[in-house]
Tab-separated table of C-alpha atoms in Angstrom:
chain	number	residue	atom	x	y	z
A	23	UNK	CA	71.818	78.356	111.290
A	24	UNK	CA	71.363	75.503	113.723
A	25	UNK	CA	67.674	76.353	114.273
A	26	UNK	CA	67.157	75.364	110.657
A	27	UNK	CA	69.085	72.106	111.068
A	28	UNK	CA	66.554	69.311	110.800
A	29	UNK	CA	67.424	66.367	113.023
A	30	UNK	CA	63.962	65.022	112.306
A	31	UNK	CA	64.780	64.608	108.632
A	32	UNK	CA	67.998	62.804	109.526
A	33	UNK	CA	66.103	60.425	111.773
A	34	UNK	CA	63.593	59.901	109.021
A	35	UNK	CA	66.410	58.962	106.616
A	36	UNK	CA	68.262	56.770	109.146
A	37	UNK	CA	67.167	53.470	107.542
A	38	UNK	CA	68.616	54.698	104.236
A	39	UNK	CA	71.853	55.730	105.948
A	40	UNK	CA	71.929	52.355	107.687
A	41	UNK	CA	71.643	50.526	104.368
A	42	UNK	CA	74.299	52.782	102.873
A	43	UNK	CA	76.609	52.167	105.822
A	44	UNK	CA	76.213	48.399	105.517
A	45	UNK	CA	76.909	48.579	101.775
A	46	UNK	CA	79.988	50.761	102.330
A	47	UNK	CA	81.302	48.302	104.915
A	48	UNK	CA	80.965	45.152	102.855
A	49	UNK	CA	82.023	46.646	99.570
A	50	UNK	CA	85.090	48.046	101.345
A	51	UNK	CA	85.880	44.624	102.821
A	52	UNK	CA	85.606	43.004	99.390
A	53	UNK	CA	87.589	45.789	97.706
A	54	UNK	CA	90.329	45.565	100.320
A	55	UNK	CA	90.534	41.793	99.934
A	56	UNK	CA	90.912	42.402	96.215
A	57	UNK	CA	93.519	45.091	96.882
A	58	UNK	CA	95.513	42.634	98.997
A	59	UNK	CA	95.426	40.052	96.198
A	60	UNK	CA	96.440	42.642	93.579
A	61	UNK	CA	99.078	44.053	95.935
A	62	UNK	CA	100.681	40.681	96.713
A	63	UNK	CA	100.936	39.802	93.016
A	64	UNK	CA	102.346	43.236	92.105
A	65	UNK	CA	104.807	43.199	95.008
A	66	UNK	CA	106.018	39.729	94.004
A	67	UNK	CA	106.462	40.921	90.406
A	68	UNK	CA	108.209	44.076	91.538
A	69	UNK	CA	110.691	42.144	93.688
A	70	UNK	CA	111.904	39.950	90.819
A	71	UNK	CA	115.418	40.544	89.564
A	72	UNK	CA	114.465	40.169	85.916
A	73	UNK	CA	112.787	43.095	84.192
A	74	UNK	CA	110.099	40.955	82.531
A	75	UNK	CA	107.792	41.115	85.557
A	76	UNK	CA	109.264	44.121	87.291
A	77	UNK	CA	108.750	46.675	84.524
A	78	UNK	CA	105.008	46.009	84.015
A	79	UNK	CA	104.445	46.073	87.778
A	80	UNK	CA	106.273	49.385	88.143
A	81	UNK	CA	104.406	50.868	85.175
A	82	UNK	CA	101.066	49.811	86.624
A	83	UNK	CA	101.870	51.197	90.071
A	84	UNK	CA	103.059	54.501	88.598
A	85	UNK	CA	99.983	54.811	86.376
A	86	UNK	CA	97.638	54.257	89.306
A	87	UNK	CA	99.488	56.585	91.629
A	88	UNK	CA	99.766	59.342	89.015
A	89	UNK	CA	96.093	59.534	88.030
A	90	UNK	CA	92.972	60.476	90.025
A	91	UNK	CA	90.825	57.636	91.321
A	92	UNK	CA	87.819	59.363	89.741
A	93	UNK	CA	89.450	59.127	86.315
A	94	UNK	CA	90.235	55.450	86.920
A	95	UNK	CA	86.667	54.801	88.024
A	96	UNK	CA	85.223	56.446	84.900
A	97	UNK	CA	87.822	54.696	82.765
A	98	UNK	CA	86.430	51.343	83.912
A	99	UNK	CA	82.796	52.462	84.098
A	100	UNK	CA	82.709	53.800	80.533
A	101	UNK	CA	85.593	51.794	79.112
A	102	UNK	CA	84.565	48.249	79.996
A	103	UNK	CA	81.179	48.396	78.192
A	104	UNK	CA	82.969	49.518	75.017
A	105	UNK	CA	84.993	46.314	75.255
A	106	UNK	CA	81.688	44.463	75.525
A	107	UNK	CA	82.074	43.810	79.242
A	108	UNK	CA	78.865	44.788	80.990
A	109	UNK	CA	79.089	44.635	84.768
A	110	UNK	CA	76.804	45.979	87.499
A	111	UNK	CA	77.893	49.376	88.898
A	112	UNK	CA	78.703	47.825	92.253
A	113	UNK	CA	81.100	45.322	90.673
A	114	UNK	CA	82.776	48.026	88.596
A	115	UNK	CA	83.118	50.118	91.756
A	116	UNK	CA	84.697	47.324	93.794
A	117	UNK	CA	86.988	46.477	90.891
A	118	UNK	CA	88.140	50.091	90.588
A	119	UNK	CA	88.835	50.365	94.312
A	120	UNK	CA	90.724	47.040	94.333
A	121	UNK	CA	92.852	47.936	91.328
A	122	UNK	CA	93.574	51.392	92.732
A	123	UNK	CA	94.280	50.414	96.320
A	124	UNK	CA	96.237	47.350	95.156
A	125	UNK	CA	98.973	49.613	93.777
A	126	UNK	CA	99.437	51.251	97.169
A	127	UNK	CA	99.194	47.917	98.987
A	128	UNK	CA	101.907	46.552	96.649
A	129	UNK	CA	104.314	49.279	97.754
A	130	UNK	CA	103.500	48.669	101.425
A	131	UNK	CA	104.119	44.922	101.059
A	132	UNK	CA	107.297	45.473	99.066
A	133	UNK	CA	108.623	47.832	101.725
A	134	UNK	CA	107.680	45.298	104.405
A	135	UNK	CA	109.551	42.488	102.672
A	136	UNK	CA	112.596	44.681	102.036
A	137	UNK	CA	112.620	45.719	105.701
A	138	UNK	CA	113.443	42.155	106.748
A	139	UNK	CA	117.206	41.993	107.361
A	140	UNK	CA	119.337	40.178	104.788
A	141	UNK	CA	120.543	37.830	107.536
A	142	UNK	CA	117.062	36.313	107.754
A	143	UNK	CA	117.205	35.314	104.100
A	144	UNK	CA	120.705	33.913	104.571
A	145	UNK	CA	119.663	31.895	107.625
A	146	UNK	CA	116.909	30.328	105.535
A	147	UNK	CA	119.217	29.697	102.589
A	148	UNK	CA	121.883	28.171	104.829
A	149	UNK	CA	119.409	25.712	106.333
A	150	UNK	CA	118.473	24.412	102.891
A	151	UNK	CA	115.111	26.136	102.492
A	152	UNK	CA	113.806	26.785	98.985
A	153	UNK	CA	112.728	30.278	97.919
A	154	UNK	CA	109.079	29.429	98.588
A	155	UNK	CA	109.846	27.964	102.023
A	156	UNK	CA	111.866	31.033	102.998
A	157	UNK	CA	109.042	33.317	101.914
A	158	UNK	CA	106.427	31.242	103.698
A	159	UNK	CA	108.154	30.516	107.005
A	160	UNK	CA	110.683	33.307	107.443
A	161	UNK	CA	110.057	36.445	105.384
A	162	UNK	CA	106.293	36.832	104.946
A	163	UNK	CA	105.299	36.214	108.596
A	164	UNK	CA	107.711	38.951	109.663
A	165	UNK	CA	106.844	41.278	106.787
A	166	UNK	CA	103.141	40.761	107.462
A	167	UNK	CA	103.509	42.020	111.009
A	168	UNK	CA	105.384	45.175	110.062
A	169	UNK	CA	102.883	45.928	107.301
A	170	UNK	CA	99.731	45.702	109.418
A	171	UNK	CA	99.791	49.337	110.621
A	172	UNK	CA	100.336	50.866	107.139
A	173	UNK	CA	97.829	48.417	105.642
A	174	UNK	CA	95.184	49.593	108.095
A	175	UNK	CA	96.016	53.146	107.093
A	176	UNK	CA	95.431	52.142	103.480
A	177	UNK	CA	92.135	50.484	104.488
A	178	UNK	CA	90.987	53.781	106.005
A	179	UNK	CA	91.841	55.572	102.753
A	180	UNK	CA	89.915	52.949	100.803
A	181	UNK	CA	86.777	53.395	102.927
A	182	UNK	CA	86.829	57.136	102.277
A	183	UNK	CA	87.594	56.638	98.583
A	184	UNK	CA	84.529	54.405	98.309
A	185	UNK	CA	82.471	57.635	98.557
A	186	UNK	CA	83.310	58.186	94.878
A	187	UNK	CA	81.185	55.175	93.966
A	188	UNK	CA	78.160	57.392	94.651
A	189	UNK	CA	78.991	58.980	91.297
A	190	UNK	CA	78.224	55.755	89.459
A	191	UNK	CA	75.017	55.320	91.472
A	192	UNK	CA	76.160	52.658	93.926
A	193	UNK	CA	73.805	52.886	96.905
A	194	UNK	CA	76.508	53.335	99.531
A	195	UNK	CA	76.783	55.787	102.400
A	196	UNK	CA	77.599	58.947	100.441
A	197	UNK	CA	74.805	58.168	97.991
A	198	UNK	CA	72.380	58.111	100.944
A	199	UNK	CA	73.572	61.575	101.930
A	200	UNK	CA	73.203	62.822	98.364
A	201	UNK	CA	69.642	61.506	98.216
A	202	UNK	CA	68.683	63.341	101.387
A	203	UNK	CA	70.392	66.480	100.129
A	204	UNK	CA	68.630	66.486	96.782
A	205	UNK	CA	65.212	65.137	97.865
A	206	UNK	CA	64.784	67.697	100.644
A	207	UNK	CA	67.297	70.353	99.578
A	208	UNK	CA	69.169	69.763	102.837
A	209	UNK	CA	72.854	69.328	101.914
A	210	UNK	CA	74.047	70.159	105.452
A	211	UNK	CA	71.978	67.388	107.014
A	212	UNK	CA	72.928	64.903	104.331
A	213	UNK	CA	76.668	65.438	104.315
A	214	UNK	CA	77.197	66.070	108.021
A	215	UNK	CA	75.439	62.797	108.744
A	216	UNK	CA	77.594	60.793	106.378
A	217	UNK	CA	80.686	62.511	107.767
A	218	UNK	CA	79.657	61.267	111.209
A	219	UNK	CA	79.285	57.732	109.913
A	220	UNK	CA	82.704	57.843	108.203
A	221	UNK	CA	84.161	59.037	111.492
A	222	UNK	CA	82.564	56.007	113.153
A	223	UNK	CA	84.136	53.667	110.586
A	224	UNK	CA	87.477	55.399	111.070
A	225	UNK	CA	87.455	54.789	114.800
A	226	UNK	CA	86.427	51.192	114.211
A	227	UNK	CA	89.483	50.619	112.002
A	228	UNK	CA	91.705	52.515	114.390
A	229	UNK	CA	90.556	50.280	117.230
A	230	UNK	CA	91.458	47.296	115.074
A	231	UNK	CA	94.908	48.791	114.502
A	232	UNK	CA	95.412	49.229	118.251
A	233	UNK	CA	94.347	45.627	118.877
A	234	UNK	CA	96.736	44.337	116.240
A	235	UNK	CA	99.483	46.479	117.748
A	236	UNK	CA	98.988	44.829	121.125
A	237	UNK	CA	98.984	41.421	119.446
A	238	UNK	CA	102.261	42.242	117.702
A	239	UNK	CA	103.821	43.186	121.018
A	240	UNK	CA	102.724	39.866	122.497
A	241	UNK	CA	104.198	37.866	119.639
A	242	UNK	CA	107.677	39.054	120.560
A	243	UNK	CA	108.248	40.932	117.348
A	244	UNK	CA	110.991	43.512	117.401
A	245	UNK	CA	109.624	46.941	116.592
B	8	UNK	CA	128.880	13.689	86.606
B	9	UNK	CA	129.655	14.470	90.216
B	10	UNK	CA	133.248	14.012	91.252
B	11	UNK	CA	133.271	11.730	94.233
B	12	UNK	CA	136.500	12.892	95.704
B	13	UNK	CA	135.895	12.222	99.368
B	14	UNK	CA	135.692	8.486	98.675
B	15	UNK	CA	139.141	8.698	97.156
B	16	UNK	CA	140.542	9.698	100.509
B	17	UNK	CA	140.472	13.433	99.898
B	18	UNK	CA	138.861	16.107	101.994
B	19	UNK	CA	135.352	16.859	103.156
B	20	UNK	CA	135.955	20.402	101.895
B	21	UNK	CA	138.382	20.879	98.995
B	22	UNK	CA	139.409	24.257	97.592
B	23	UNK	CA	141.574	23.932	94.481
B	24	UNK	CA	142.855	27.154	92.959
B	25	UNK	CA	139.738	29.081	93.939
B	26	UNK	CA	139.465	32.727	92.935
B	27	UNK	CA	136.767	35.248	93.618
B	28	UNK	CA	136.370	38.910	92.796
B	29	UNK	CA	134.100	41.622	94.152
B	30	UNK	CA	134.259	43.938	91.158
B	31	UNK	CA	137.963	44.647	90.650
B	32	UNK	CA	138.866	43.379	94.121
B	33	UNK	CA	140.395	39.897	94.177
B	34	UNK	CA	138.878	38.763	97.517
B	35	UNK	CA	140.013	35.145	97.265
B	36	UNK	CA	143.367	34.541	95.606
B	37	UNK	CA	144.194	31.087	94.365
B	38	UNK	CA	142.952	29.310	97.489
B	39	UNK	CA	143.938	25.661	97.845
B	40	UNK	CA	142.888	24.006	101.064
B	41	UNK	CA	141.611	20.604	102.080
B	42	UNK	CA	139.686	19.914	105.273
B	43	UNK	CA	139.507	16.272	106.323
B	44	UNK	CA	136.429	14.687	107.877
B	45	UNK	CA	136.309	15.355	111.652
B	46	UNK	CA	138.967	18.013	111.301
B	47	UNK	CA	138.604	21.412	113.020
B	48	UNK	CA	140.232	24.277	111.134
B	49	UNK	CA	140.425	27.774	112.556
B	50	UNK	CA	140.687	30.619	110.038
B	51	UNK	CA	142.090	33.918	111.235
B	52	UNK	CA	143.500	37.073	109.753
B	53	UNK	CA	142.958	40.810	109.648
B	54	UNK	CA	139.597	42.337	108.826
B	55	UNK	CA	138.936	42.254	105.088
B	56	UNK	CA	141.331	39.363	104.487
B	57	UNK	CA	138.594	37.181	102.974
B	58	UNK	CA	138.037	34.737	105.868
B	59	UNK	CA	134.250	35.158	105.952
B	60	UNK	CA	134.049	35.060	102.163
B	61	UNK	CA	136.057	31.824	102.217
B	62	UNK	CA	133.591	29.943	104.409
B	63	UNK	CA	130.543	31.588	102.829
B	64	UNK	CA	131.594	30.033	99.516
B	65	UNK	CA	131.358	26.553	101.015
B	66	UNK	CA	127.562	26.648	101.353
B	67	UNK	CA	127.065	28.857	98.315
B	68	UNK	CA	126.200	32.087	100.131
B	69	UNK	CA	128.903	33.424	97.813
B	70	UNK	CA	129.804	31.999	94.413
B	71	UNK	CA	133.332	31.460	93.161
B	72	UNK	CA	134.669	32.728	89.861
B	73	UNK	CA	137.154	30.001	89.010
B	74	UNK	CA	138.858	26.990	90.492
B	75	UNK	CA	137.165	23.973	92.038
B	76	UNK	CA	135.341	23.788	95.328
B	77	UNK	CA	134.229	20.290	96.283
B	78	UNK	CA	132.123	19.786	99.397
B	79	UNK	CA	131.145	16.330	100.620
B	80	UNK	CA	132.120	14.926	97.235
B	81	UNK	CA	129.994	17.371	95.265
B	82	UNK	CA	131.488	20.051	93.049
B	83	UNK	CA	129.853	23.468	93.541
B	84	UNK	CA	128.527	24.987	90.347
B	85	UNK	CA	128.231	21.542	88.757
B	86	UNK	CA	124.742	21.127	87.257
B	87	UNK	CA	124.527	17.737	88.984
B	88	UNK	CA	125.004	19.304	92.404
B	89	UNK	CA	121.766	20.076	94.200
B	90	UNK	CA	122.859	23.082	96.227
B	91	UNK	CA	119.699	23.193	98.338
B	92	UNK	CA	120.194	19.568	99.363
B	93	UNK	CA	123.916	20.049	99.971
B	94	UNK	CA	123.163	22.971	102.303
B	95	UNK	CA	121.160	20.679	104.583
B	96	UNK	CA	124.471	18.920	105.313
B	97	UNK	CA	126.222	22.183	106.220
B	98	UNK	CA	125.397	24.140	109.365
B	99	UNK	CA	126.248	27.838	109.277
B	100	UNK	CA	126.546	29.972	112.405
B	101	UNK	CA	126.452	33.720	111.753
B	102	UNK	CA	128.198	36.489	113.618
B	103	UNK	CA	124.834	38.199	114.171
B	104	UNK	CA	122.984	34.933	115.067
B	105	UNK	CA	120.158	35.560	112.550
B	106	UNK	CA	117.590	33.719	114.643
B	107	UNK	CA	114.012	34.009	113.410
B	108	UNK	CA	112.580	36.700	115.727
B	109	UNK	CA	108.974	35.565	115.276
B	110	UNK	CA	109.736	32.002	116.364
B	111	UNK	CA	110.504	30.608	119.812
B	112	UNK	CA	113.862	28.984	120.523
B	113	UNK	CA	112.349	25.533	119.950
B	114	UNK	CA	110.638	26.638	116.719
B	115	UNK	CA	113.926	28.087	115.491
B	116	UNK	CA	115.536	24.696	116.013
B	117	UNK	CA	112.723	22.601	114.514
B	118	UNK	CA	111.684	24.740	111.512
B	119	UNK	CA	114.154	23.379	108.971
B	120	UNK	CA	114.139	19.768	110.268
B	121	UNK	CA	110.336	19.677	109.894
B	122	UNK	CA	110.005	21.450	106.546
B	123	UNK	CA	113.322	20.706	104.840
B	124	UNK	CA	114.326	17.346	106.328
B	125	UNK	CA	110.650	16.290	106.560
B	126	UNK	CA	111.108	14.856	110.041
B	127	UNK	CA	107.749	14.329	111.835
B	128	UNK	CA	106.957	17.262	114.129
B	129	UNK	CA	106.864	15.267	117.372
B	130	UNK	CA	110.210	13.690	116.633
B	131	UNK	CA	111.763	17.019	115.606
B	132	UNK	CA	110.487	18.675	118.796
B	133	UNK	CA	111.880	15.918	120.970
B	134	UNK	CA	115.266	16.243	119.268
B	135	UNK	CA	115.010	20.049	119.486
B	136	UNK	CA	114.414	19.980	123.240
B	137	UNK	CA	117.372	17.647	123.685
B	138	UNK	CA	119.600	19.964	121.638
B	139	UNK	CA	118.516	23.033	123.580
B	140	UNK	CA	119.232	21.133	126.803
B	141	UNK	CA	122.634	20.220	125.404
B	142	UNK	CA	123.513	23.890	124.825
B	143	UNK	CA	122.282	24.687	128.334
B	144	UNK	CA	118.958	26.253	127.421
B	145	UNK	CA	116.433	23.648	128.556
B	146	UNK	CA	114.506	26.376	130.385
B	147	UNK	CA	114.349	28.669	127.342
B	148	UNK	CA	112.566	26.473	124.791
B	149	UNK	CA	109.573	28.799	124.634
B	150	UNK	CA	111.489	32.076	124.790
B	151	UNK	CA	111.634	34.382	121.780
B	152	UNK	CA	115.078	35.563	120.592
B	153	UNK	CA	114.390	39.102	121.836
B	154	UNK	CA	114.046	37.653	125.349
B	155	UNK	CA	117.483	36.004	125.209
B	156	UNK	CA	120.980	37.408	125.732
B	157	UNK	CA	123.464	37.401	122.865
B	158	UNK	CA	125.235	34.330	124.206
B	159	UNK	CA	121.949	32.489	124.596
B	160	UNK	CA	120.877	33.464	121.075
B	161	UNK	CA	124.119	32.184	119.606
B	162	UNK	CA	123.707	28.889	121.479
B	163	UNK	CA	120.181	28.562	120.039
B	164	UNK	CA	121.693	29.266	116.607
B	165	UNK	CA	124.180	26.427	117.102
B	166	UNK	CA	121.376	24.103	118.230
B	167	UNK	CA	119.424	25.179	115.133
B	168	UNK	CA	122.278	23.954	112.939
B	169	UNK	CA	122.729	20.728	114.891
B	170	UNK	CA	119.014	20.009	114.456
B	171	UNK	CA	119.719	19.327	110.785
B	172	UNK	CA	122.325	16.678	111.727
B	173	UNK	CA	124.914	18.295	109.436
B	174	UNK	CA	128.210	16.751	108.337
B	175	UNK	CA	129.972	20.118	108.387
B	176	UNK	CA	129.616	23.156	110.629
B	177	UNK	CA	130.857	26.589	109.586
B	178	UNK	CA	131.213	29.416	112.102
B	179	UNK	CA	131.598	33.013	110.908
B	180	UNK	CA	133.054	34.982	113.835
B	181	UNK	CA	130.521	33.431	116.225
B	182	UNK	CA	131.657	35.374	119.288
B	183	UNK	CA	132.531	38.742	117.746
B	184	UNK	CA	129.134	40.277	118.439
B	185	UNK	CA	129.051	39.110	122.057
B	186	UNK	CA	129.791	40.859	125.315
B	187	UNK	CA	133.032	39.457	126.779
B	188	UNK	CA	131.323	37.592	129.612
B	189	UNK	CA	129.195	35.622	127.141
B	190	UNK	CA	131.986	34.426	124.897
B	191	UNK	CA	132.998	31.401	126.960
B	192	UNK	CA	129.477	29.932	127.148
B	193	UNK	CA	129.380	29.877	123.325
B	194	UNK	CA	132.945	28.559	122.975
B	195	UNK	CA	132.170	25.753	125.447
B	196	UNK	CA	129.317	24.602	123.215
B	197	UNK	CA	131.576	24.774	120.150
B	198	UNK	CA	134.235	22.724	121.937
B	199	UNK	CA	131.615	20.100	122.774
B	200	UNK	CA	130.506	19.960	119.117
B	201	UNK	CA	134.130	19.643	117.984
B	202	UNK	CA	134.815	16.860	120.474
B	203	UNK	CA	131.923	14.870	119.031
B	204	UNK	CA	133.838	14.675	115.761
B	205	UNK	CA	132.152	17.362	113.676
B	206	UNK	CA	134.041	18.672	110.645
B	207	UNK	CA	134.359	22.376	111.410
B	208	UNK	CA	135.725	25.549	109.905
B	209	UNK	CA	135.724	28.412	112.358
B	210	UNK	CA	136.547	32.023	111.577
B	211	UNK	CA	137.669	33.360	114.939
B	212	UNK	CA	140.473	35.054	116.812
B	213	UNK	CA	139.787	33.063	119.968
B	214	UNK	CA	143.173	31.456	120.470
B	215	UNK	CA	142.080	29.489	123.510
B	216	UNK	CA	139.505	27.739	121.369
B	217	UNK	CA	141.998	27.149	118.577
B	218	UNK	CA	144.572	25.624	120.929
B	219	UNK	CA	141.968	23.426	122.567
B	220	UNK	CA	140.256	21.815	119.571
B	221	UNK	CA	141.738	22.930	116.252
B	222	UNK	CA	144.083	20.636	114.345
B	223	UNK	CA	145.058	23.488	112.092
B	224	UNK	CA	145.109	27.264	111.973
B	225	UNK	CA	144.926	28.965	108.603
B	226	UNK	CA	146.087	32.565	108.435
B	227	UNK	CA	144.731	34.736	105.641
B	228	UNK	CA	145.761	38.175	104.480
B	229	UNK	CA	144.531	40.160	101.466
B	230	UNK	CA	142.546	37.221	100.089
B	231	UNK	CA	145.321	34.645	100.189
B	232	UNK	CA	146.284	31.885	102.599
B	233	UNK	CA	149.617	33.100	103.917
B	234	UNK	CA	150.366	30.452	106.471
B	235	UNK	CA	148.897	27.321	107.936
B	236	UNK	CA	149.992	25.016	110.716
B	237	UNK	CA	149.052	23.495	114.045
B	238	UNK	CA	147.800	26.009	116.632
B	239	UNK	CA	150.986	25.559	118.606
B	240	UNK	CA	153.248	26.212	115.610
B	241	UNK	CA	151.221	29.158	114.473
B	242	UNK	CA	150.756	30.968	117.771
B	243	UNK	CA	154.202	30.226	119.211
B	244	UNK	CA	156.338	30.317	116.071
B	245	UNK	CA	154.618	32.314	113.319
B	246	UNK	CA	156.643	32.003	110.130
B	247	UNK	CA	155.800	35.186	108.244
B	248	UNK	CA	156.084	38.877	109.002
B	249	UNK	CA	152.429	39.370	108.306
B	250	UNK	CA	151.304	36.706	110.764
B	251	UNK	CA	153.717	38.017	113.374
B	252	UNK	CA	152.362	41.540	112.929
B	253	UNK	CA	148.806	40.225	113.166
B	254	UNK	CA	149.478	38.146	116.264
B	255	UNK	CA	151.252	40.991	118.021
B	256	UNK	CA	148.114	43.060	117.571
B	257	UNK	CA	145.632	40.506	118.872
B	258	UNK	CA	147.909	39.317	121.685
B	259	UNK	CA	148.368	42.787	123.067
B	260	UNK	CA	144.755	42.787	124.276
């Protein structure tokens, strides 16, 4: 089988893979930034005592977690134009990833905030801090540190999920592999190459996680 | 309208017929107690008697169901009372320290003065260093709580309260979570604070401390104040069966 494996074709397509890789990286960065924003808002809503904000947040998170990302992507891709909202595929793709990943990020942040001992809140209350001050100076800095490892895990999931954007013709990494596969009828070359690139991205993020872990240790955070 | 009772010669902390329930459990029963400015009151009693709940009501960590609780002339639960502002006048020392683990000792002390009291950073840090020196931790200003012993953490926690220049200090079993050899270093700091004229309510069973600085010991059982008197009266001549039973248990050790 390997004698038929064409490294030459892969090399020939490297510029295309390179472009795809770059696109995957920056669209993932943007989508994850969006996911963080969505997640923070949802987590804040979900932590309210009153049901007015909590119920919609819970419903949203359940809906996202219960349905396939592909369905969500198509829902936006075909649904938005029917509402008269015409957006480029890339924007729709980033939006879908942000809205999807945001639901998971929200649960990670919520768990992080709830993991902070009650005594920390009371110490802030007793010293006359307002709710916002307690969040800003006491709770969020601690919650942030405990959420970094699971957030990086979610970032890895998001990078892999971005492969689905190839289905709405976003020229990212998987799309590059598909092009090679269909142009030259070489699916093995196309998909093994993109798998290698995803592996590369994975180790990059894992390295980042290790670095952040060392930084957490230095900052004297209890683990 | 805020009742300005302290100007009328009444207490810094005034409980008048205060009741509180946790569900069906009457945790505070008709509490009436007045603490004068500069007075040190020790609260003791068996576990579950409501001592912690009593002092947690004073800074609003718990809310009362009925009766009046007036602190520094302001009635709690009154719409005119700004609870957040009132809390800046009340230091609270927890049994489990509750230092901010992501902040150094100095940052723990200066956080609220800078952001709540709005004291300029340089000034707050100077005062913070002085306070840490006062509690014997001049060499630990840059240490994180995890790097400190329990006794050292509790002393930082006391300095953190003093940094707000409070009128009242409340201590909720401040030495109960400490190893025996660390208890005296914390009590020494509390004695020093008391001797400077701070109004204090201290939930503790440390009789040495009570005899040294307290003007009054209040004994609670099952949510009610059963007995109150000077430390000498209370420890040497307890008046009720319940206080005698309690004292015989803590004195045996």
